[in-house]
Amino acid sequence: MTDLLKFITCGSVDDGKSTLIGHILYDSKLIYADQAQALLLDSQIGSRGGEIDYSLLLDGLMAEREQGITIDVAYRYFTTEKRSFIAADAPGHEQYTRNMAVGASFADLAIILIDATRGVLRQTRRHARICSMMGIRSFLFAVNKMDLANYSEESFESIKSDVDALKRELNLQSAALMPLSATAGDNVTTPSVNMPWYSGPTLLEFLEEVETAEIRDSGLGFAMPIQRVCRPDASFRGFQGQVESGSAACGDTLTVLPSMEKAKVKALYLGECMVPEIFAGQPATIQLDRELDASKGCVLAKDASLKSQKRFAATLLWMDDAVLALGREYWVKVGTKLLPAKVESIEYKIDVNTGDHLPANVLEKNEIALCRIEASENLVVDLFRNSRSLGSLILIDRLSHATSACGVIEEIGGGRLEGVVFDDGKIRVETNLFDLFLFNPLSGTIERVRPEPSVYRLGDELPLKGRGYAYPGDFDAESEKDSIRIRNSRFAGFGPHESSVPLLSRHGLGVSENGLDPFEMYRSIIYSA
Amino acid sequence: MTHLERLEAEAIYIFREVAAECERPVMLYSIGKDSSVMLHLATKAFYPEKPPFPLLHIDTGWKFKEMISFRDATAFEKGLTMLVYKNEDGARQGVNPFDHGAAYTDIMKTQALKQALTRYKFTAAFGGGRRDEEKSRAKERIFSFRSESHAWDPKNQRPEMWKLYNTRINKGESIRVFPISNWTEKDVWQYIRREGINIVPLYFAKERPVVFRDGNIIMLDDDRMKLFPGESAQMKKVRFRTLGCYPLTGGCESEADTLDAVIAETLAAATSERTSRVIDNEAAGSMERRKREGYF
């Protein structure tokens, strides 16, 4: 069991989130005398007719106290004999969803409050969905205000069946349920005498004992995204970062992603101490046995399942007042790497309250959608379900510098295959070689028809003649490093361009070399066929 | 990893991100225990390189003498640049903690800080603020964005997800960065013990000349502190839980003259550490108001 539990409390407005945490702190004598005294004084002039208003312990901004609402996440720290806790108290209003998501990204466990008199609401579902999206794997559904529901077991049971449905819908593996009253104190820190039918733990007991299910960062291999290169003088060059998964020891061979260069570990440091081995979570400095090209944003890895890819699909939570502009460049940050990237398309929007998939071409603040993203260069990424650190991202507006969106990576690569892909077993290159362009003389428009997506492996024969194109049997098509070689109408692997055959772009268009007239060359390709 | 190791790792990660991504970082150094912890973390984060930024101390002219000598010794020992900035205009006008109350804090601390940040064009400033200190701090992001006029907008903070910190700003804007946001006072003390970190001797109980005023124990650190009629200087064994300007910092009577004794007393304490700060007790929301205006 970890000795620190980070949890978030959420639920709809007025479900008593702040009151609940305030009550735990107060009951457990976890607030200082001066704070307790201030609380009593504030409560006397507050809105609860002199009763202690525990929420005043948490709502710290002037605007919040004036309006009696929570706008932003508050973090509270307390320790019992068994464990230390950090509680993130999240706002319930839909307009502050992004602030609630901030708290969720921080937490290992979510307490979702449900008002016993109102049951599972849209907001309950929204909060559970966002917590799940942001990576929380342990849930506690706390049915609050049982005092107002006459402590009735029937009311509790009917809410339980709604919660079970929600658990199934969101595929929540670990989710507990308990009845309580935050204002009256039932089952908060002491067992309720009003609900003898409930025999489970109190909230505090639950928090002290719960084992949280976490996303295991890749589990398998070693990965450390480089934050910075440390070079105090010419004799020392060390890569500094936090180990995200696995372990590495002196003498191990590490691979730098994305360049794939390899080197051996010469020395390892934790702070000022040299150590023989480093482990997940530690902030390390790694010295390698030879100079190689690696800098911030590269990842040092060993046996890790990481991929270098430009394209991936991610579920985005849009957080900016300005709507998502498809095709515009944003900055994307994954791990420690910052790169220009475009959102190419919105696959579908997800209704935050119901989970329905909806067609969409705009994305507004507080909306969620599955989007396809293309970075300007290869990024080292993983699926979010494998790695919290290399599977999550933020998008930053290039002009306002606002954090426009956060997201979790769901698919890597093209995802749903598009176009014509060449694969030699090591490298995959996507092209538009067999696109068909139809000119509509009536409207004056050109329509692009994409072929059935297909993958060609070494030796596969290609359909070089179609209704709108005819390629020669031998040519090279441009790719990022080497060309794609087509010989005798078959895919012959990747390699440098050979000048004996014509060179085409990835879109199937002729490429001018050595000052040749491109039109002449293109014609020669078409008509020689 | 233990709780302290996780907090340490988080802080080191933040130090490194700022050093790698921000153009002109600086570390605010207030000489207190939190600053000592911050400096220790920064040393660990960059070793064998020295922290790649200067330290900045805003000197109001009213700090304890022992703080100033500790500051200078620390800078020398660590081989770091210590920028000391004082609002000379305020000093010339004779602004002092006795006659000017809240205006003193504003002019000699907040205004001085803003002047220094503007003058050196710092784009990121590390501070040792912790979320457990005060309610508006409990709401602040680790990377806390400031407008060109150094103002904080608590109702519209940048979202901060996982540890994907957004350090991008426009010209003139800046970021305050709080690497030990998630530490509690207890964590700070336990870390000081675990790592053997040097702190100002004022934290340990010792016979000191003090006066009792408005429920606070104020130390007579120099002869600028005038006694009111009826007041008298007394020698008392006192220590300080937080350090600031001596006329505004209340001490507590204590026998705790070792680190273990101080920690034991702190953990058993019935009042929060900020009660010893005279300025914080003015009005609910006073900290938020000062922070909006540019205070750390």
PDB file of C-alpha atoms in Angstrom, chain A residues 18-270:
ATOM      1  CA  SER A  18     -16.497  20.636   0.101  1.00  0.00           C
ATOM      2  CA  THR A  19     -18.572  19.891   3.191  1.00  0.00           C
ATOM      3  CA  LEU A  20     -17.451  16.266   3.139  1.00  0.00           C
ATOM      4  CA  ILE A  21     -13.729  17.033   3.063  1.00  0.00           C
ATOM      5  CA  GLY A  22     -14.170  19.844   5.551  1.00  0.00           C
ATOM      6  CA  HIS A  23     -15.913  17.410   7.877  1.00  0.00           C
ATOM      7  CA  ILE A  24     -13.138  14.815   7.658  1.00  0.00           C
ATOM      8  CA  LEU A  25     -10.549  17.459   8.471  1.00  0.00           C
ATOM      9  CA  TYR A  26     -12.601  18.824  11.345  1.00  0.00           C
ATOM     10  CA  ASP A  27     -13.508  15.446  12.865  1.00  0.00           C
ATOM     11  CA  SER A  28     -10.003  14.120  12.645  1.00  0.00           C
ATOM     12  CA  LYS A  29      -8.642  17.199  14.399  1.00  0.00           C
ATOM     13  CA  LEU A  30      -6.665  17.771  11.275  1.00  0.00           C
ATOM     14  CA  ILE A  31      -7.130  21.505  11.202  1.00  0.00           C
ATOM     15  CA  TYR A  32      -5.292  23.887  13.436  1.00  0.00           C
ATOM     16  CA  ALA A  33      -7.048  25.687  16.257  1.00  0.00           C
ATOM     17  CA  ASP A  34      -6.829  29.081  14.537  1.00  0.00           C
ATOM     18  CA  GLN A  35      -8.426  27.635  11.392  1.00  0.00           C
ATOM     19  CA  ALA A  36     -11.185  25.995  13.454  1.00  0.00           C
ATOM     20  CA  GLN A  37     -11.824  29.249  15.229  1.00  0.00           C
ATOM     21  CA  ALA A  38     -11.981  31.155  11.946  1.00  0.00           C
ATOM     22  CA  LEU A  39     -14.400  28.506  10.695  1.00  0.00           C
ATOM     23  CA  LEU A  40     -16.732  28.961  13.659  1.00  0.00           C
ATOM     24  CA  LEU A  41     -16.671  32.728  13.211  1.00  0.00           C
ATOM     25  CA  ASP A  42     -17.225  32.527   9.448  1.00  0.00           C
ATOM     26  CA  SER A  43     -20.079  30.054   9.941  1.00  0.00           C
ATOM     27  CA  GLN A  44     -21.890  32.402  12.306  1.00  0.00           C
ATOM     28  CA  ILE A  45     -22.160  35.032   9.604  1.00  0.00           C
ATOM     29  CA  GLY A  46     -22.617  32.452   6.833  1.00  0.00           C
ATOM     30  CA  SER A  47     -25.633  31.015   5.069  1.00  0.00           C
ATOM     31  CA  ARG A  48     -26.330  28.068   7.369  1.00  0.00           C
ATOM     32  CA  GLY A  49     -27.899  29.896  10.306  1.00  0.00           C
ATOM     33  CA  GLY A  50     -24.948  29.481  12.609  1.00  0.00           C
ATOM     34  CA  GLU A  51     -24.434  25.746  11.975  1.00  0.00           C
ATOM     35  CA  ILE A  52     -20.840  24.904  11.171  1.00  0.00           C
ATOM     36  CA  ASP A  53     -20.372  25.282   7.408  1.00  0.00           C
ATOM     37  CA  TYR A  54     -17.520  22.879   6.740  1.00  0.00           C
ATOM     38  CA  SER A  55     -17.281  23.908   3.092  1.00  0.00           C
ATOM     39  CA  LEU A  56     -15.810  27.253   4.190  1.00  0.00           C
ATOM     40  CA  LEU A  57     -12.621  25.346   4.971  1.00  0.00           C
ATOM     41  CA  LEU A  58     -12.145  24.679   1.283  1.00  0.00           C
ATOM     42  CA  ASP A  59     -13.714  27.399  -0.804  1.00  0.00           C
ATOM     43  CA  GLY A  60     -10.772  29.758  -0.635  1.00  0.00           C
ATOM     44  CA  LEU A  61     -11.289  32.347  -3.368  1.00  0.00           C
ATOM     45  CA  MET A  62     -13.229  35.488  -2.627  1.00  0.00           C
ATOM     46  CA  ALA A  63     -15.502  34.926  -5.626  1.00  0.00           C
ATOM     47  CA  GLU A  64     -16.252  31.426  -4.378  1.00  0.00           C
ATOM     48  CA  ARG A  65     -17.227  32.541  -0.917  1.00  0.00           C
ATOM     49  CA  GLU A  66     -19.342  35.350  -2.319  1.00  0.00           C
ATOM     50  CA  GLN A  67     -21.229  33.049  -4.674  1.00  0.00           C
ATOM     51  CA  GLY A  68     -21.138  29.971  -2.448  1.00  0.00           C
ATOM     52  CA  ILE A  69     -19.744  27.831  -5.280  1.00  0.00           C
ATOM     53  CA  THR A  70     -16.464  26.142  -6.109  1.00  0.00           C
ATOM     54  CA  ILE A  71     -14.721  27.559  -9.185  1.00  0.00           C
ATOM     55  CA  ASP A  72     -11.340  25.913  -9.106  1.00  0.00           C
ATOM     56  CA  VAL A  73      -9.770  22.837  -7.571  1.00  0.00           C
ATOM     57  CA  ALA A  74      -8.563  23.216  -3.994  1.00  0.00           C
ATOM     58  CA  TYR A  75      -5.899  20.927  -2.642  1.00  0.00           C
ATOM     59  CA  ARG A  76      -6.033  19.867   0.992  1.00  0.00           C
ATOM     60  CA  TYR A  77      -3.403  17.924   2.876  1.00  0.00           C
ATOM     61  CA  PHE A  78      -3.973  15.703   5.849  1.00  0.00           C
ATOM     62  CA  THR A  79      -2.362  12.782   7.563  1.00  0.00           C
ATOM     63  CA  THR A  80      -3.770  10.079   9.762  1.00  0.00           C
ATOM     64  CA  GLU A  81      -1.744   7.428  11.512  1.00  0.00           C
ATOM     65  CA  LYS A  82      -2.127   5.138   8.523  1.00  0.00           C
ATOM     66  CA  ARG A  83      -1.629   7.343   5.515  1.00  0.00           C
ATOM     67  CA  SER A  84      -1.036  10.817   4.075  1.00  0.00           C
ATOM     68  CA  PHE A  85      -3.727  12.254   1.837  1.00  0.00           C
ATOM     69  CA  ILE A  86      -4.008  14.962  -0.750  1.00  0.00           C
ATOM     70  CA  ALA A  87      -7.615  15.783  -1.505  1.00  0.00           C
ATOM     71  CA  ALA A  88      -8.475  17.698  -4.664  1.00  0.00           C
ATOM     72  CA  ASP A  89     -11.881  19.278  -4.242  1.00  0.00           C
ATOM     73  CA  ALA A  90     -13.325  19.808  -7.727  1.00  0.00           C
ATOM     74  CA  PRO A  91     -15.967  22.243  -8.948  1.00  0.00           C
ATOM     75  CA  GLY A  92     -19.302  20.788 -10.049  1.00  0.00           C
ATOM     76  CA  HIS A  93     -20.585  23.328 -12.572  1.00  0.00           C
ATOM     77  CA  GLU A  94     -20.320  22.337 -16.211  1.00  0.00           C
ATOM     78  CA  GLN A  95     -18.605  25.609 -17.115  1.00  0.00           C
ATOM     79  CA  TYR A  96     -15.705  24.636 -14.830  1.00  0.00           C
ATOM     80  CA  THR A  97     -15.319  21.124 -16.266  1.00  0.00           C
ATOM     81  CA  ARG A  98     -11.753  21.855 -17.285  1.00  0.00           C
ATOM     82  CA  ASN A  99     -10.826  22.703 -13.694  1.00  0.00           C
ATOM     83  CA  MET A 100     -12.438  19.485 -12.568  1.00  0.00           C
ATOM     84  CA  ALA A 101     -10.313  17.634 -15.141  1.00  0.00           C
ATOM     85  CA  VAL A 102      -7.179  19.282 -13.692  1.00  0.00           C
ATOM     86  CA  GLY A 103      -7.996  17.644 -10.360  1.00  0.00           C
ATOM     87  CA  ALA A 104      -8.779  14.317 -12.038  1.00  0.00           C
ATOM     88  CA  SER A 105      -5.423  14.217 -13.842  1.00  0.00           C
ATOM     89  CA  PHE A 106      -3.754  14.518 -10.444  1.00  0.00           C
ATOM     90  CA  ALA A 107      -5.683  11.830  -8.565  1.00  0.00           C
ATOM     91  CA  ASP A 108      -5.458   8.054  -8.112  1.00  0.00           C
ATOM     92  CA  LEU A 109      -8.974   7.686  -6.742  1.00  0.00           C
ATOM     93  CA  ALA A 110     -12.254   9.508  -7.358  1.00  0.00           C
ATOM     94  CA  ILE A 111     -14.993   9.974  -4.798  1.00  0.00           C
ATOM     95  CA  ILE A 112     -18.140  10.717  -6.777  1.00  0.00           C
ATOM     96  CA  LEU A 113     -20.857  12.158  -4.570  1.00  0.00           C
ATOM     97  CA  ILE A 114     -24.472  11.426  -5.334  1.00  0.00           C
ATOM     98  CA  ASP A 115     -27.326  13.262  -3.639  1.00  0.00           C
ATOM     99  CA  ALA A 116     -29.534  10.561  -2.102  1.00  0.00           C
ATOM    100  CA  THR A 117     -32.637  12.613  -2.825  1.00  0.00           C
ATOM    101  CA  ARG A 118     -31.775  13.148  -6.472  1.00  0.00           C
ATOM    102  CA  GLY A 119     -29.909  10.011  -7.578  1.00  0.00           C
ATOM    103  CA  VAL A 120     -27.522   9.699 -10.531  1.00  0.00           C
ATOM    104  CA  LEU A 121     -27.654  12.932 -12.537  1.00  0.00           C
ATOM    105  CA  ARG A 122     -26.157  14.115 -15.801  1.00  0.00           C
ATOM    106  CA  GLN A 123     -23.363  15.776 -13.844  1.00  0.00           C
ATOM    107  CA  THR A 124     -22.594  12.568 -11.957  1.00  0.00           C
ATOM    108  CA  ARG A 125     -22.161  10.797 -15.268  1.00  0.00           C
ATOM    109  CA  ARG A 126     -20.044  13.615 -16.687  1.00  0.00           C
ATOM    110  CA  HIS A 127     -17.706  13.577 -13.726  1.00  0.00           C
ATOM    111  CA  ALA A 128     -17.337   9.814 -13.736  1.00  0.00           C
ATOM    112  CA  ARG A 129     -16.623   9.884 -17.465  1.00  0.00           C
ATOM    113  CA  ILE A 130     -13.972  12.618 -17.188  1.00  0.00           C
ATOM    114  CA  CYS A 131     -12.281  10.919 -14.228  1.00  0.00           C
ATOM    115  CA  SER A 132     -12.135   7.697 -16.195  1.00  0.00           C
ATOM    116  CA  MET A 133     -10.803   9.490 -19.294  1.00  0.00           C
ATOM    117  CA  MET A 134      -8.075  11.218 -17.269  1.00  0.00           C
ATOM    118  CA  GLY A 135      -6.799   7.874 -16.033  1.00  0.00           C
ATOM    119  CA  ILE A 136      -8.435   7.244 -12.666  1.00  0.00           C
ATOM    120  CA  ARG A 137      -9.033   3.517 -12.191  1.00  0.00           C
ATOM    121  CA  SER A 138     -10.473   3.424  -8.652  1.00  0.00           C
ATOM    122  CA  PHE A 139     -13.860   4.900  -7.813  1.00  0.00           C
ATOM    123  CA  LEU A 140     -15.981   5.367  -4.721  1.00  0.00           C
ATOM    124  CA  PHE A 141     -19.598   6.371  -5.254  1.00  0.00           C
ATOM    125  CA  ALA A 142     -20.675   8.067  -2.037  1.00  0.00           C
ATOM    126  CA  VAL A 143     -24.419   8.443  -1.648  1.00  0.00           C
ATOM    127  CA  ASN A 144     -24.610  11.624   0.411  1.00  0.00           C
ATOM    128  CA  LYS A 145     -27.441  13.384   2.250  1.00  0.00           C
ATOM    129  CA  MET A 146     -28.861  10.091   3.505  1.00  0.00           C
ATOM    130  CA  ASP A 147     -30.289  12.121   6.414  1.00  0.00           C
ATOM    131  CA  LEU A 148     -32.617  13.838   3.947  1.00  0.00           C
ATOM    132  CA  ALA A 149     -33.674  10.441   2.540  1.00  0.00           C
ATOM    133  CA  ASN A 150     -34.702   9.151   5.987  1.00  0.00           C
ATOM    134  CA  TYR A 151     -31.628   6.891   5.989  1.00  0.00           C
ATOM    135  CA  SER A 152     -33.711   4.572   3.831  1.00  0.00           C
ATOM    136  CA  GLU A 153     -32.117   1.406   2.503  1.00  0.00           C
ATOM    137  CA  GLU A 154     -34.579   1.358  -0.414  1.00  0.00           C
ATOM    138  CA  SER A 155     -33.415   4.758  -1.679  1.00  0.00           C
ATOM    139  CA  PHE A 156     -29.841   3.569  -1.414  1.00  0.00           C
ATOM    140  CA  GLU A 157     -30.584   0.327  -3.288  1.00  0.00           C
ATOM    141  CA  SER A 158     -32.353   2.128  -6.137  1.00  0.00           C
ATOM    142  CA  ILE A 159     -29.332   4.424  -6.581  1.00  0.00           C
ATOM    143  CA  LYS A 160     -27.084   1.372  -6.446  1.00  0.00           C
ATOM    144  CA  SER A 161     -28.704  -0.096  -9.542  1.00  0.00           C
ATOM    145  CA  ASP A 162     -28.169   3.193 -11.445  1.00  0.00           C
ATOM    146  CA  VAL A 163     -24.537   3.229 -10.348  1.00  0.00           C
ATOM    147  CA  ASP A 164     -24.101  -0.371 -11.497  1.00  0.00           C
ATOM    148  CA  ALA A 165     -25.361   0.632 -14.923  1.00  0.00           C
ATOM    149  CA  LEU A 166     -22.900   3.516 -15.029  1.00  0.00           C
ATOM    150  CA  LYS A 167     -20.059   1.209 -13.961  1.00  0.00           C
ATOM    151  CA  ARG A 168     -20.853  -1.094 -16.855  1.00  0.00           C
ATOM    152  CA  GLU A 169     -21.155   1.759 -19.317  1.00  0.00           C
ATOM    153  CA  LEU A 170     -17.764   3.224 -18.361  1.00  0.00           C
ATOM    154  CA  ASN A 171     -16.193  -0.187 -17.806  1.00  0.00           C
ATOM    155  CA  LEU A 172     -15.053   0.735 -14.296  1.00  0.00           C
ATOM    156  CA  GLN A 173     -13.191  -2.197 -12.765  1.00  0.00           C
ATOM    157  CA  SER A 174     -12.879  -0.970  -9.210  1.00  0.00           C
ATOM    158  CA  ALA A 175     -15.889   0.911  -7.828  1.00  0.00           C
ATOM    159  CA  ALA A 176     -17.224   0.880  -4.273  1.00  0.00           C
ATOM    160  CA  LEU A 177     -20.480   2.336  -2.983  1.00  0.00           C
ATOM    161  CA  MET A 178     -21.428   3.662   0.458  1.00  0.00           C
ATOM    162  CA  PRO A 179     -24.211   5.683   2.125  1.00  0.00           C
ATOM    163  CA  LEU A 180     -23.321   8.713   4.233  1.00  0.00           C
ATOM    164  CA  SER A 181     -24.230  12.177   5.366  1.00  0.00           C
ATOM    165  CA  ALA A 182     -21.506  14.786   5.182  1.00  0.00           C
ATOM    166  CA  THR A 183     -23.402  17.407   7.197  1.00  0.00           C
ATOM    167  CA  ALA A 184     -24.675  15.051   9.909  1.00  0.00           C
ATOM    168  CA  GLY A 185     -21.480  13.018   9.953  1.00  0.00           C
ATOM    169  CA  ASP A 186     -22.904   9.540   9.267  1.00  0.00           C
ATOM    170  CA  ASN A 187     -20.213   7.140   8.020  1.00  0.00           C
ATOM    171  CA  VAL A 188     -17.729   9.969   7.486  1.00  0.00           C
ATOM    172  CA  THR A 189     -15.306   9.162  10.274  1.00  0.00           C
ATOM    173  CA  THR A 190     -17.634   7.241  12.613  1.00  0.00           C
ATOM    174  CA  PRO A 191     -20.092   4.438  11.753  1.00  0.00           C
ATOM    175  CA  SER A 192     -23.672   5.608  11.390  1.00  0.00           C
ATOM    176  CA  VAL A 193     -26.153   4.609  14.068  1.00  0.00           C
ATOM    177  CA  ASN A 194     -28.921   5.646  11.702  1.00  0.00           C
ATOM    178  CA  MET A 195     -28.084   3.075   9.051  1.00  0.00           C
ATOM    179  CA  PRO A 196     -27.671  -0.285  10.824  1.00  0.00           C
ATOM    180  CA  TRP A 197     -28.337  -1.981   7.489  1.00  0.00           C
ATOM    181  CA  TYR A 198     -24.931  -0.785   6.229  1.00  0.00           C
ATOM    182  CA  SER A 199     -22.023  -2.821   7.549  1.00  0.00           C
ATOM    183  CA  GLY A 200     -19.174  -1.568   5.379  1.00  0.00           C
ATOM    184  CA  PRO A 201     -16.332   0.797   6.355  1.00  0.00           C
ATOM    185  CA  THR A 202     -16.683   4.510   7.045  1.00  0.00           C
ATOM    186  CA  LEU A 203     -15.333   6.868   4.438  1.00  0.00           C
ATOM    187  CA  LEU A 204     -12.137   7.542   6.359  1.00  0.00           C
ATOM    188  CA  GLU A 205     -11.560   3.812   6.984  1.00  0.00           C
ATOM    189  CA  PHE A 206     -12.080   3.167   3.302  1.00  0.00           C
ATOM    190  CA  LEU A 207      -9.569   5.868   2.323  1.00  0.00           C
ATOM    191  CA  GLU A 208      -7.009   4.532   4.787  1.00  0.00           C
ATOM    192  CA  GLU A 209      -7.224   0.982   3.451  1.00  0.00           C
ATOM    193  CA  VAL A 210      -8.004   1.222  -0.257  1.00  0.00           C
ATOM    194  CA  GLU A 211      -5.510  -0.161  -2.743  1.00  0.00           C
ATOM    195  CA  THR A 212      -5.720   1.957  -5.860  1.00  0.00           C
ATOM    196  CA  ALA A 213      -5.472   0.442  -9.277  1.00  0.00           C
ATOM    197  CA  GLU A 214      -3.086   2.580 -11.254  1.00  0.00           C
ATOM    198  CA  ILE A 215      -2.090   2.742 -14.850  1.00  0.00           C
ATOM    199  CA  ARG A 216       1.139   0.835 -14.793  1.00  0.00           C
ATOM    200  CA  ASP A 217       3.547   2.826 -16.845  1.00  0.00           C
ATOM    201  CA  SER A 218       4.355   0.333 -19.567  1.00  0.00           C
ATOM    202  CA  GLY A 219       5.419  -2.082 -16.869  1.00  0.00           C
ATOM    203  CA  LEU A 220       7.665  -3.819 -19.284  1.00  0.00           C
ATOM    204  CA  GLY A 221      10.722  -1.877 -20.214  1.00  0.00           C
ATOM    205  CA  PHE A 222      12.775   1.087 -19.134  1.00  0.00           C
ATOM    206  CA  ALA A 223      11.790   4.529 -20.402  1.00  0.00           C
ATOM    207  CA  MET A 224      13.105   7.958 -19.433  1.00  0.00           C
ATOM    208  CA  PRO A 225      12.072  11.029 -21.435  1.00  0.00           C
ATOM    209  CA  ILE A 226      14.986  13.466 -21.486  1.00  0.00           C
ATOM    210  CA  GLN A 227      14.201  16.786 -19.816  1.00  0.00           C
ATOM    211  CA  ARG A 228      17.584  18.404 -20.311  1.00  0.00           C
ATOM    212  CA  VAL A 229      21.196  17.739 -21.094  1.00  0.00           C
ATOM    213  CA  CYS A 230      23.510  18.494 -18.202  1.00  0.00           C
ATOM    214  CA  ARG A 231      26.956  19.670 -19.275  1.00  0.00           C
ATOM    215  CA  PRO A 232      28.823  21.522 -16.541  1.00  0.00           C
ATOM    216  CA  ASP A 233      32.080  21.251 -18.531  1.00  0.00           C
ATOM    217  CA  ALA A 234      33.485  19.535 -21.585  1.00  0.00           C
ATOM    218  CA  SER A 235      34.176  16.298 -19.710  1.00  0.00           C
ATOM    219  CA  PHE A 236      30.658  15.582 -18.523  1.00  0.00           C
ATOM    220  CA  ARG A 237      27.468  15.077 -20.487  1.00  0.00           C
ATOM    221  CA  GLY A 238      24.478  13.628 -18.676  1.00  0.00           C
ATOM    222  CA  PHE A 239      20.848  13.180 -19.622  1.00  0.00           C
ATOM    223  CA  GLN A 240      18.426  14.281 -16.922  1.00  0.00           C
ATOM    224  CA  GLY A 241      14.834  13.155 -16.572  1.00  0.00           C
ATOM    225  CA  GLN A 242      12.424  11.103 -14.521  1.00  0.00           C
ATOM    226  CA  VAL A 243      12.315   7.337 -15.022  1.00  0.00           C
ATOM    227  CA  GLU A 244       8.765   6.591 -16.133  1.00  0.00           C
ATOM    228  CA  SER A 245       8.957   2.816 -16.116  1.00  0.00           C
ATOM    229  CA  GLY A 246      11.259  -0.119 -15.509  1.00  0.00           C
ATOM    230  CA  SER A 247      14.847   0.090 -14.343  1.00  0.00           C
ATOM    231  CA  ALA A 248      18.319   0.519 -15.846  1.00  0.00           C
ATOM    232  CA  ALA A 249      21.717  -0.450 -14.510  1.00  0.00           C
ATOM    233  CA  CYS A 250      25.280   0.514 -15.357  1.00  0.00           C
ATOM    234  CA  GLY A 251      26.417  -1.406 -18.434  1.00  0.00           C
ATOM    235  CA  ASP A 252      22.903  -1.722 -19.903  1.00  0.00           C
ATOM    236  CA  THR A 253      22.458  -0.810 -23.549  1.00  0.00           C
ATOM    237  CA  LEU A 254      19.901   1.967 -24.045  1.00  0.00           C
ATOM    238  CA  THR A 255      18.263   3.081 -27.263  1.00  0.00           C
ATOM    239  CA  VAL A 256      17.548   6.718 -28.005  1.00  0.00           C
ATOM    240  CA  LEU A 257      14.124   7.238 -29.533  1.00  0.00           C
ATOM    241  CA  PRO A 258      13.315   8.371 -32.154  1.00  0.00           C
ATOM    242  CA  SER A 259      16.838   8.193 -33.674  1.00  0.00           C
ATOM    243  CA  MET A 260      17.316   4.521 -32.574  1.00  0.00           C
ATOM    244  CA  GLU A 261      20.997   5.107 -31.795  1.00  0.00           C
ATOM    245  CA  LYS A 262      22.359   2.882 -29.067  1.00  0.00           C
ATOM    246  CA  ALA A 263      24.852   3.382 -26.244  1.00  0.00           C
ATOM    247  CA  LYS A 264      25.818   1.798 -22.958  1.00  0.00           C
ATOM    248  CA  VAL A 265      25.200   3.294 -19.527  1.00  0.00           C
ATOM    249  CA  LYS A 266      28.487   4.538 -18.079  1.00  0.00           C
ATOM    250  CA  ALA A 267      27.250   6.076 -14.816  1.00  0.00           C
ATOM    251  CA  LEU A 268      23.982   6.813 -13.038  1.00  0.00           C
ATOM    252  CA  TYR A 269      23.236   9.564 -10.548  1.00  0.00           C
ATOM    253  CA  LEU A 270      20.395  10.313  -8.175  1.00  0.00           C
TER     254      LEU A 270
END
